[in-house]
PDB file of C-alpha atoms and ligand atoms in Angstrom:
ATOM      1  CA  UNK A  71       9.130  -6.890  22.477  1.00  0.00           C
ATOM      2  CA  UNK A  72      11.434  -5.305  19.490  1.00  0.00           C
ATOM      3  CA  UNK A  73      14.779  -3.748  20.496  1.00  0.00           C
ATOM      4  CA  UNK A  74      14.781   0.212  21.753  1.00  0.00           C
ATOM      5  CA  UNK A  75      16.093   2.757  19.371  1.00  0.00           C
ATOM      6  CA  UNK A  76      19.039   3.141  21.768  1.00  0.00           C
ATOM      7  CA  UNK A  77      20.500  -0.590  21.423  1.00  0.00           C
ATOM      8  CA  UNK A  78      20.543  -0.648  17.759  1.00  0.00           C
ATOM      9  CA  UNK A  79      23.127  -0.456  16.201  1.00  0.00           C
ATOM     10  CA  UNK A  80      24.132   3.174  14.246  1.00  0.00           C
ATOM     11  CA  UNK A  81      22.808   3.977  10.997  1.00  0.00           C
ATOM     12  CA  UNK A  82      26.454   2.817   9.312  1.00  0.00           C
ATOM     13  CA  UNK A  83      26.653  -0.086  10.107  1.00  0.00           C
ATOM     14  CA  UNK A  84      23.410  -1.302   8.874  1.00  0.00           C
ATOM     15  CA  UNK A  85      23.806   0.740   5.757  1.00  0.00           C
ATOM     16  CA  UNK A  86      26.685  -1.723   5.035  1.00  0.00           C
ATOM     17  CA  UNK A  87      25.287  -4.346   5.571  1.00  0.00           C
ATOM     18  CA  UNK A  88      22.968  -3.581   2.595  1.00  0.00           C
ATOM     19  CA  UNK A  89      25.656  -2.264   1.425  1.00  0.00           C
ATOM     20  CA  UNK A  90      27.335  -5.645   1.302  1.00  0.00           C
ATOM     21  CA  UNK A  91      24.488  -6.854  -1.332  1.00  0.00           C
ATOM     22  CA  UNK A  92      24.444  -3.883  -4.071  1.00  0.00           C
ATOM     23  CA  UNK A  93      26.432  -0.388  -3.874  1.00  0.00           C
ATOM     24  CA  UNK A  94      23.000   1.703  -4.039  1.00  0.00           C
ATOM     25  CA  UNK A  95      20.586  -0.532  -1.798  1.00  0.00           C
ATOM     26  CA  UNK A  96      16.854   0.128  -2.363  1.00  0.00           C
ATOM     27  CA  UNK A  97      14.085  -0.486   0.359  1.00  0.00           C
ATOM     28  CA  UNK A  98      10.873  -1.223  -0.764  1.00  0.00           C
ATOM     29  CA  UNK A  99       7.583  -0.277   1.523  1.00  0.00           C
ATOM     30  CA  UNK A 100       4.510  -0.848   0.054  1.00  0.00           C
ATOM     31  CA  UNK A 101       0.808  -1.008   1.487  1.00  0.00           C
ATOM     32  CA  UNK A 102      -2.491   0.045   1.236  1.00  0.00           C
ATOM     33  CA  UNK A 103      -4.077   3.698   1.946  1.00  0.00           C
ATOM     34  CA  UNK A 104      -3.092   4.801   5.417  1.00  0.00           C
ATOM     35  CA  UNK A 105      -1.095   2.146   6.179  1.00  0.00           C
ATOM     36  CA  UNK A 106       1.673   4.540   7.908  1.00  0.00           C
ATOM     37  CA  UNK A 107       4.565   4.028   5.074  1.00  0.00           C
ATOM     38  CA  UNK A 108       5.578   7.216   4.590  1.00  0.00           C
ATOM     39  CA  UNK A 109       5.751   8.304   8.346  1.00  0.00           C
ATOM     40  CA  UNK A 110       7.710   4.279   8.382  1.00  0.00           C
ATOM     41  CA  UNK A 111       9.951   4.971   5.223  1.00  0.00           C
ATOM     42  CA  UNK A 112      10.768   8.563   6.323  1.00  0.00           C
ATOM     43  CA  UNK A 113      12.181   7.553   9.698  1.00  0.00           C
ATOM     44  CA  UNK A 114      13.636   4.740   8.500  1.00  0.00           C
ATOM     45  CA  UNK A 115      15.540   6.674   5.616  1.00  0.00           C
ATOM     46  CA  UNK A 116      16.835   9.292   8.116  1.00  0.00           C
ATOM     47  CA  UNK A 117      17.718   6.244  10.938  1.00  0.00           C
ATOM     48  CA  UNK A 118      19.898   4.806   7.346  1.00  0.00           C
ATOM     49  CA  UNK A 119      20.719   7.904   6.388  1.00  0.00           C
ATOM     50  CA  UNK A 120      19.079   6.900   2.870  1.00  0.00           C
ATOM     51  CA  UNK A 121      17.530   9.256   0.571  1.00  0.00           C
ATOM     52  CA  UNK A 122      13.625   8.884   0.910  1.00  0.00           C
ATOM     53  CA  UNK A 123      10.910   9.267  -1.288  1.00  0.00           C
ATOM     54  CA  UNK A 124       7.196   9.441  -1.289  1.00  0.00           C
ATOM     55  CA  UNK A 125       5.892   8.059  -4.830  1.00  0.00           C
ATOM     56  CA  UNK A 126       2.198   8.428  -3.490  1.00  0.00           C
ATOM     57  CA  UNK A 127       3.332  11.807  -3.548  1.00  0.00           C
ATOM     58  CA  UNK A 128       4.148  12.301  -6.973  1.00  0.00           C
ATOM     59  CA  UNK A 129       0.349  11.024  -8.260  1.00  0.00           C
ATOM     60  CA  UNK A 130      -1.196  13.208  -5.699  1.00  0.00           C
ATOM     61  CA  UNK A 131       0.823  16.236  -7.077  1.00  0.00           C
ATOM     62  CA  UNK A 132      -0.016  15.367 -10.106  1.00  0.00           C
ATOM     63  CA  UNK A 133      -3.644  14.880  -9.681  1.00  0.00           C
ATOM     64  CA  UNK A 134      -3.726  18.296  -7.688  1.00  0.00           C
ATOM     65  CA  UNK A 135      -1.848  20.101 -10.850  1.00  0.00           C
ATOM     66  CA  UNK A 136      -4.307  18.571 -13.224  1.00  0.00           C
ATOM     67  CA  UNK A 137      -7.723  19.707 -11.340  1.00  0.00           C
ATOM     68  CA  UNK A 138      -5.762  23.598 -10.823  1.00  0.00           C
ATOM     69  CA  UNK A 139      -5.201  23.516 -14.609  1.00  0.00           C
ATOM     70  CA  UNK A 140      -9.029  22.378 -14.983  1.00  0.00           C
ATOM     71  CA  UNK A 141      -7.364  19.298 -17.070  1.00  0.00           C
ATOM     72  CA  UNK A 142      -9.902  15.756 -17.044  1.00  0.00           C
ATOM     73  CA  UNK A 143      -8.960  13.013 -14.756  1.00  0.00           C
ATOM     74  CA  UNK A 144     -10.257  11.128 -17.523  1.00  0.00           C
ATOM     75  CA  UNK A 145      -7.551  12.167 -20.199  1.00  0.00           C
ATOM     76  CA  UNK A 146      -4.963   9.715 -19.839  1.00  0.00           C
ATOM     77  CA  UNK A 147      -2.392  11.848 -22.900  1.00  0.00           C
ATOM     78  CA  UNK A 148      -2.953  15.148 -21.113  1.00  0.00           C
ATOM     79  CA  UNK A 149      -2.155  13.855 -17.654  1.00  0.00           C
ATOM     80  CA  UNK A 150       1.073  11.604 -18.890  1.00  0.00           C
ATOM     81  CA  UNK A 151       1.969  15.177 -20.685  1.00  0.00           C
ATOM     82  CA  UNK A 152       1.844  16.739 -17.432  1.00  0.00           C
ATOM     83  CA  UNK A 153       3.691  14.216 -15.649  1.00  0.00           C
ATOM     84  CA  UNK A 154       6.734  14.497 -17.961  1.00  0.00           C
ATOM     85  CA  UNK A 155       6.431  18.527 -17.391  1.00  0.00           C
ATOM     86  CA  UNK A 156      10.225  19.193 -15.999  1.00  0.00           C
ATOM     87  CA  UNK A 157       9.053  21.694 -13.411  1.00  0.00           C
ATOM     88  CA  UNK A 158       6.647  18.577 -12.107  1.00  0.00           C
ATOM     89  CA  UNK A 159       9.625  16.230 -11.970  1.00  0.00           C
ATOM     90  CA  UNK A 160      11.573  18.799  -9.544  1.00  0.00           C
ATOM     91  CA  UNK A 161       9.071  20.205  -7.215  1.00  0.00           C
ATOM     92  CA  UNK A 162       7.945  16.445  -6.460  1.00  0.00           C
ATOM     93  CA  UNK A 163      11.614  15.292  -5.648  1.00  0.00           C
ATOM     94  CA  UNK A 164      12.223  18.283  -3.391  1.00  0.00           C
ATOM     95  CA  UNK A 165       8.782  17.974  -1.477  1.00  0.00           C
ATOM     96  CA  UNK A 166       9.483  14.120  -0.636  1.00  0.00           C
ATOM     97  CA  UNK A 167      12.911  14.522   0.230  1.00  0.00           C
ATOM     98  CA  UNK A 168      12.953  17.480   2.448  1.00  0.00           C
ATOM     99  CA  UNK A 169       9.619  17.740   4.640  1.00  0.00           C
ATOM    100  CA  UNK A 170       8.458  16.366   7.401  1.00  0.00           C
ATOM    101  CA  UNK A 171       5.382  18.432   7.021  1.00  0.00           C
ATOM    102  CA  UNK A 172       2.646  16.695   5.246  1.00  0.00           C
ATOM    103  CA  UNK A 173       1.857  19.540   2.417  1.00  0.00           C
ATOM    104  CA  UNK A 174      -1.787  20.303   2.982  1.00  0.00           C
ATOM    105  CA  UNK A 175      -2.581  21.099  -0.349  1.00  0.00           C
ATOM    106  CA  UNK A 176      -2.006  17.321  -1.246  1.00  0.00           C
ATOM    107  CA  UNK A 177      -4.197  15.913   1.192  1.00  0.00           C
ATOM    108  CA  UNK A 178      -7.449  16.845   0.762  1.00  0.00           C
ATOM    109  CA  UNK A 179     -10.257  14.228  -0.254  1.00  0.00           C
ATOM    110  CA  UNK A 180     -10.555  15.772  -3.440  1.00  0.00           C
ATOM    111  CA  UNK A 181      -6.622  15.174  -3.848  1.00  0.00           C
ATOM    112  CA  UNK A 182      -7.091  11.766  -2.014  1.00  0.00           C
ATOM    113  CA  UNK A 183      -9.525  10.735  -4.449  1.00  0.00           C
ATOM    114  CA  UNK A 184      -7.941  12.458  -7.812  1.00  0.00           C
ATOM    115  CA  UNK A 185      -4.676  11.209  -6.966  1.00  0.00           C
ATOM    116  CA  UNK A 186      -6.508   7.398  -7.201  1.00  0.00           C
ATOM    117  CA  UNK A 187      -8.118   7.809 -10.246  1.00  0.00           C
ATOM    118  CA  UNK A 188      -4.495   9.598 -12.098  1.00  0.00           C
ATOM    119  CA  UNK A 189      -3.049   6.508 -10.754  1.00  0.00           C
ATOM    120  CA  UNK A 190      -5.314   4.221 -12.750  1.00  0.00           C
ATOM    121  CA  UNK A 191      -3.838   5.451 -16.207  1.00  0.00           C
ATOM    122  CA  UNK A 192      -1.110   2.963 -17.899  1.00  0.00           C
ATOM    123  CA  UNK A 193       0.964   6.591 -19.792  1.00  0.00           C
ATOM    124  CA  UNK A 194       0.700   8.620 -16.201  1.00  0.00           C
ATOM    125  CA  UNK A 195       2.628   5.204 -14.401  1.00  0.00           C
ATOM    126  CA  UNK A 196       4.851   4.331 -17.248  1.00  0.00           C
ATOM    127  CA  UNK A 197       5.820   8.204 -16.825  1.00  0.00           C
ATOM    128  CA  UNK A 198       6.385   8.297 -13.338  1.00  0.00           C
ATOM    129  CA  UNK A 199       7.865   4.557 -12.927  1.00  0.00           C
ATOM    130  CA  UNK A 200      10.472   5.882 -15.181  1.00  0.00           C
ATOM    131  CA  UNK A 201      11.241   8.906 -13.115  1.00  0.00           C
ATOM    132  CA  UNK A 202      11.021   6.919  -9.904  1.00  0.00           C
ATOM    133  CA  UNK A 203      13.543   4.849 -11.355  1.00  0.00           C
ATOM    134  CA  UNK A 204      16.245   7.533 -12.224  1.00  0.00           C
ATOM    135  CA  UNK A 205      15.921   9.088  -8.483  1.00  0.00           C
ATOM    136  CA  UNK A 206      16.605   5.647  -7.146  1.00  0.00           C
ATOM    137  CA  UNK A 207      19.772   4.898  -9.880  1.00  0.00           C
ATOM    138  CA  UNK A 208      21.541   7.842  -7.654  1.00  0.00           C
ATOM    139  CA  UNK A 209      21.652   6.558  -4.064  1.00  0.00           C
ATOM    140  CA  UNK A 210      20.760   4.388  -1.566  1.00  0.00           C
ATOM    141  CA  UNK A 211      17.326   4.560  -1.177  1.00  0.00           C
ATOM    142  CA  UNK A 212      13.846   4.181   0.722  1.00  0.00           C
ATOM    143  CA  UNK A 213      10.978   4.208  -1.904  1.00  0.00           C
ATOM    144  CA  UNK A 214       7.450   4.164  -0.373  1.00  0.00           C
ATOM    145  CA  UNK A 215       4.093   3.477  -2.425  1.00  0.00           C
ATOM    146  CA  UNK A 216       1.622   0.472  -4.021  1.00  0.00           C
ATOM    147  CA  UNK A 217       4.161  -0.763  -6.742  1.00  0.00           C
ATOM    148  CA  UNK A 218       7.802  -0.268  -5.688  1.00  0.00           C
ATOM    149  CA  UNK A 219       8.456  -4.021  -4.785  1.00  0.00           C
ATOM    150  CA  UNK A 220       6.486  -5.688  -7.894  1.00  0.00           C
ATOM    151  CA  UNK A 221       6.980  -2.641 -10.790  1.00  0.00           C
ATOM    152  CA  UNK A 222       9.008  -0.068  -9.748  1.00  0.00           C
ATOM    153  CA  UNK A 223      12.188  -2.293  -8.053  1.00  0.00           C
ATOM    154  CA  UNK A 224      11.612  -5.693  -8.770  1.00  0.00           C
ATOM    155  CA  UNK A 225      14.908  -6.428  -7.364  1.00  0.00           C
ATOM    156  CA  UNK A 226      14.915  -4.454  -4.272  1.00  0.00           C
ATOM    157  CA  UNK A 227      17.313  -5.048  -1.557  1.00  0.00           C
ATOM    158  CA  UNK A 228      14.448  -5.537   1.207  1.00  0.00           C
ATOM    159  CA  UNK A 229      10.782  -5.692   0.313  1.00  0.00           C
ATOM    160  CA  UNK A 230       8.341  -4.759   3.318  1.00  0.00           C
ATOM    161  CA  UNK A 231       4.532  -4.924   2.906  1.00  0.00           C
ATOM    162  CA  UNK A 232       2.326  -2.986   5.485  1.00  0.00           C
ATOM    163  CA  UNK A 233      -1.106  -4.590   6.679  1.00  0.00           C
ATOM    164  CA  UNK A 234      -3.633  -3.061   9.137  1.00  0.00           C
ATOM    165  CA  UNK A 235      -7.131  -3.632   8.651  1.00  0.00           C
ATOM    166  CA  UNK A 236      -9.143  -0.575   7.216  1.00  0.00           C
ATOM    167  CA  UNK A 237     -10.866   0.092  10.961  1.00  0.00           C
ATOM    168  CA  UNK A 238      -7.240   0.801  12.312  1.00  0.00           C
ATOM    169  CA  UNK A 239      -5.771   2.813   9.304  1.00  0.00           C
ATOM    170  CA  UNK A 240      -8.827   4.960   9.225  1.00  0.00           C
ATOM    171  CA  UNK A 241      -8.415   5.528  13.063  1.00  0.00           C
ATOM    172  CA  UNK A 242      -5.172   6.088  12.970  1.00  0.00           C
ATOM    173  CA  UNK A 243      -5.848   8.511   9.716  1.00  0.00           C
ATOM    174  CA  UNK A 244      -8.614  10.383  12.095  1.00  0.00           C
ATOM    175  CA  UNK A 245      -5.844  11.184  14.477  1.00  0.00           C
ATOM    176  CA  UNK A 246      -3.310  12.454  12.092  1.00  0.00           C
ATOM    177  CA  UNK A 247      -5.434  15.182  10.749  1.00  0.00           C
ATOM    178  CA  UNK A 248      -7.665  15.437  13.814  1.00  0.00           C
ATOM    179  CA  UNK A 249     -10.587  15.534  12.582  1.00  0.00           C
ATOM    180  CA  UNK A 250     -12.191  13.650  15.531  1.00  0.00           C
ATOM    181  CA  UNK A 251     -15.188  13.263  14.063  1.00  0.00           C
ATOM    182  CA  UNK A 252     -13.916  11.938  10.556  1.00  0.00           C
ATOM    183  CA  UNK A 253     -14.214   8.354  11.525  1.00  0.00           C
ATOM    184  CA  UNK A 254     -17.293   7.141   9.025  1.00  0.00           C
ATOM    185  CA  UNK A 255     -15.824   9.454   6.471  1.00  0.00           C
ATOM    186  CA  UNK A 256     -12.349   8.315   6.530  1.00  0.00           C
ATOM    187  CA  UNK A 257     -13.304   4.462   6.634  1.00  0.00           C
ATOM    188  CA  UNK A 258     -15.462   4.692   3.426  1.00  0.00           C
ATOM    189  CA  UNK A 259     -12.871   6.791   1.456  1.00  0.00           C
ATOM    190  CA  UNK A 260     -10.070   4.131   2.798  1.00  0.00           C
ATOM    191  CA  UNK A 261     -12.303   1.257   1.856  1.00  0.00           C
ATOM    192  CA  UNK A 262     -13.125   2.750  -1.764  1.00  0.00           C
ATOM    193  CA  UNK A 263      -8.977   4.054  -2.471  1.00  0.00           C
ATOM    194  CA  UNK A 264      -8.372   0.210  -1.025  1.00  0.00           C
ATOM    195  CA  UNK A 265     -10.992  -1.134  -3.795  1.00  0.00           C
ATOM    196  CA  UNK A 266     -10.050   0.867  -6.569  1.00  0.00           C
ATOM    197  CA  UNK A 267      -5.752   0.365  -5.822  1.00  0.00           C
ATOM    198  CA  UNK A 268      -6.302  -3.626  -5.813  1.00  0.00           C
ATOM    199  CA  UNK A 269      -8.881  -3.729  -8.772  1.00  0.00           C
ATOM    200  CA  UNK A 270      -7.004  -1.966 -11.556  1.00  0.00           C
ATOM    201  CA  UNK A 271      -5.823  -3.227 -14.156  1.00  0.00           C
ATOM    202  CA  UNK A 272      -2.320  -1.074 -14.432  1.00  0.00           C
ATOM    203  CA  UNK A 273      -0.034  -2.303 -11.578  1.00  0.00           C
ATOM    204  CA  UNK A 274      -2.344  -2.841  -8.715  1.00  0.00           C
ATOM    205  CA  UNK A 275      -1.579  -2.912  -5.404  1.00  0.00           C
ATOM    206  CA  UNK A 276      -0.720  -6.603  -4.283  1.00  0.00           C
ATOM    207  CA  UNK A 277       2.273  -7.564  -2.295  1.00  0.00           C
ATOM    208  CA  UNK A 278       5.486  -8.798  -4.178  1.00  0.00           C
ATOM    209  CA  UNK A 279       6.023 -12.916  -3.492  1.00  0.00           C
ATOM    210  CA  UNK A 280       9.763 -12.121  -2.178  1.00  0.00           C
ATOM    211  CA  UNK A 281       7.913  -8.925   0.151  1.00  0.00           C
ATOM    212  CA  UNK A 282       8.038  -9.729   4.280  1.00  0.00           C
ATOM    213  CA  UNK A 283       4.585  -8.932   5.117  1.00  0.00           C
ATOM    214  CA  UNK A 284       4.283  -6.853   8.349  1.00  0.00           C
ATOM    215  CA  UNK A 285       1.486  -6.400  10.253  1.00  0.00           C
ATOM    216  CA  UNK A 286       1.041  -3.364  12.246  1.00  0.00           C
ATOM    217  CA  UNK A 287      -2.029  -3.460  14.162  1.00  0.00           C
ATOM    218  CA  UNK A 288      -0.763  -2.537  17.968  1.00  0.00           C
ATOM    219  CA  UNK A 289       2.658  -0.757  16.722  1.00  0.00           C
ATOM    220  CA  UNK A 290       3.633   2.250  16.988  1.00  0.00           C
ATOM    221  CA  UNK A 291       5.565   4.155  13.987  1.00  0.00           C
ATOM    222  CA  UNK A 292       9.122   3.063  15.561  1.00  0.00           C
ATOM    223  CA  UNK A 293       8.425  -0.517  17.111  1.00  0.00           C
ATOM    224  CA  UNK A 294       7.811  -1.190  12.719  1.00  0.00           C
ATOM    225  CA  UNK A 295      11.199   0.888  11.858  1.00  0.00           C
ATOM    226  CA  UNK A 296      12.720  -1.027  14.636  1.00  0.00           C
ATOM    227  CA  UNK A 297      11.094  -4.563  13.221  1.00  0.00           C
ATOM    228  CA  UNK A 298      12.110  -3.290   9.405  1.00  0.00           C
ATOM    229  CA  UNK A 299      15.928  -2.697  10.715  1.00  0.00           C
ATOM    230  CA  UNK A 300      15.975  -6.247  12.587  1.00  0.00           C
ATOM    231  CA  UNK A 301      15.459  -7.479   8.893  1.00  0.00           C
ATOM    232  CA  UNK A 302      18.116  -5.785   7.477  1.00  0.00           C
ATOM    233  CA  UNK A 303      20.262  -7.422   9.729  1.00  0.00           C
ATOM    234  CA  UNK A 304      18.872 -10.627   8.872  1.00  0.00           C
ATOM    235  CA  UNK A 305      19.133 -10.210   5.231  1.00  0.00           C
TER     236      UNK A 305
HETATM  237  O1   DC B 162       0.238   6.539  -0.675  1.00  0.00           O
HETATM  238  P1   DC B 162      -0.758   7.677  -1.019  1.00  0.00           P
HETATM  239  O2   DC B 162      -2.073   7.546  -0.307  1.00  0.00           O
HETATM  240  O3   DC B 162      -0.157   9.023  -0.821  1.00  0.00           O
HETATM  241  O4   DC B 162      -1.037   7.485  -2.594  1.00  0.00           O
HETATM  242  C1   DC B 162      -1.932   8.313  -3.300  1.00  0.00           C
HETATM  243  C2   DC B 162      -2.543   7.531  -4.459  1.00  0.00           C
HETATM  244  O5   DC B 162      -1.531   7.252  -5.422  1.00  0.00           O
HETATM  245  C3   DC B 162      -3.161   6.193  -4.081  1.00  0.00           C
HETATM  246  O6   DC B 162      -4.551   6.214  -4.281  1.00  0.00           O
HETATM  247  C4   DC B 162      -2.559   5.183  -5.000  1.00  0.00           C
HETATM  248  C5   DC B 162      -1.602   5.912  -5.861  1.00  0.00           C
HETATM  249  N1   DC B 162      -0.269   5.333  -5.840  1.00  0.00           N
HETATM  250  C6   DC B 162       0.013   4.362  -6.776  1.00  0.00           C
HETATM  251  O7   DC B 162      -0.868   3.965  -7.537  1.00  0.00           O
HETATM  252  N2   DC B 162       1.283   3.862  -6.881  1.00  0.00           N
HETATM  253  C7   DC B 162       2.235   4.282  -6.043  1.00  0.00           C
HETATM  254  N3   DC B 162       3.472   3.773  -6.171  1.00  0.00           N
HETATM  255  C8   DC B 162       1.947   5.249  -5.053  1.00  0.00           C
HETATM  256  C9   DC B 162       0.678   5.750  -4.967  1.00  0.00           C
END
């Protein structure tokens, strides 16, 4: 169906072929909640031998910080304050880059939800689109998240948008954190992050007109790395 990992061609090569179109290439994966971009992006960074990072990350760290500090999800000044906090900057750029351990604190529904509702706030984005940006001036680069291809990059090297319905992503969700029986729990929360992402008014999660739209239902995590590296050869 798509080319093995073994016939492709080394990470070099490909890297110049971006290479060929900007000296610090930028990949842009965007999709909905559960959608598998940052277990996509983090292969494919490491297959380019790109740096990586997580921007979903960043809101749910700072959502996380802000209900440990007992701040308001609600106070739009206070959280944008937060997000320009220095120490906030560097402990999100080292947690993307380096782990391939999901960080457990980050991933509870109380994050998953917080995170969503930070992420509505026009200061908090404005804050950390502008720190997004100045890790991706320094390197070639795989950025994951909602707005990379439309906000964050606009002119992005490769633009890939993820779609699986909500029934997959919330199965394949369940089997991530095994919590077998999650399933009704995990669809509703997927369906209600999906609802509030695309209805915002700030940046909301649509696909860029220039984005490939790929859709994963029936692939596994490599077969879409594999299918994202046959379109960097074709770019
Ligand atoms: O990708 P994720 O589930 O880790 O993202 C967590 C939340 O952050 C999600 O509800 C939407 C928000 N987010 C965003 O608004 N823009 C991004 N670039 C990345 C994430």
């Amino acid at each position: 169906m798509f080319p093995s990992t073994e016939n492709e061609p080394s990470g070099t090569p490909l890297r110049s072929r971006l290479g060929v179109l900007t000296k610090h290439p930028t990949i842009a994966i965007d999709g909905p909640a559960a959608s598998g971009k940052t277990t996509v992006g983090r292969l494919l960074a490491r297959r380019l031998e790109f740096q990586f990072l997580d921007t979903g990350l960043m809101y749910r760290a700072l959502a996380w910080t802000a209900i440990r500090k007992g701040l308001s999800l609600s106070d739009g000044a206070a959280l944008r304050q937060l997000a320009s906090d220095e120490t906030f900057e560097f402990t999100v750029q080292e947690g993307s880059a380096s782990s391939d351990e999901r960080d457990p604190r980050f991933y509870t529904p109380e994050v998953d939800s917080g995170a969503s509702q930070v992420a509505q706030w026009p200061e908090v984005r404005t804050a950390l689109v502008k720190q997004q940006r100045d890790i991706a001036s320094k390197g070639s680069i795989v950025m994951v998240g909602r707005d990379i291809g439309t906000i964050v990059a606009p002119n992005a090297d490769l633009k890939v948008f993820l779609v699986a319905s909500p029934e997959t992503r919330a199965r394949r969700r369940m089997l991530q954190v095994g919590d077998e029986g999650g399933y009704g729990r995990i669809l509703a929360d997927i369906k209600q992050r999906d609802q509030r992402d695309t209805q915002r008014s700030h940046s909301p999660l649509v696909a860029a007109d220039d984005a490939h739209k790929l859709d994963t239902e029936g692939m596994d995590v490599e077969q879409v790395v594999d299918r994202i590296i046959c379109m960097i050869g074709a770019a």
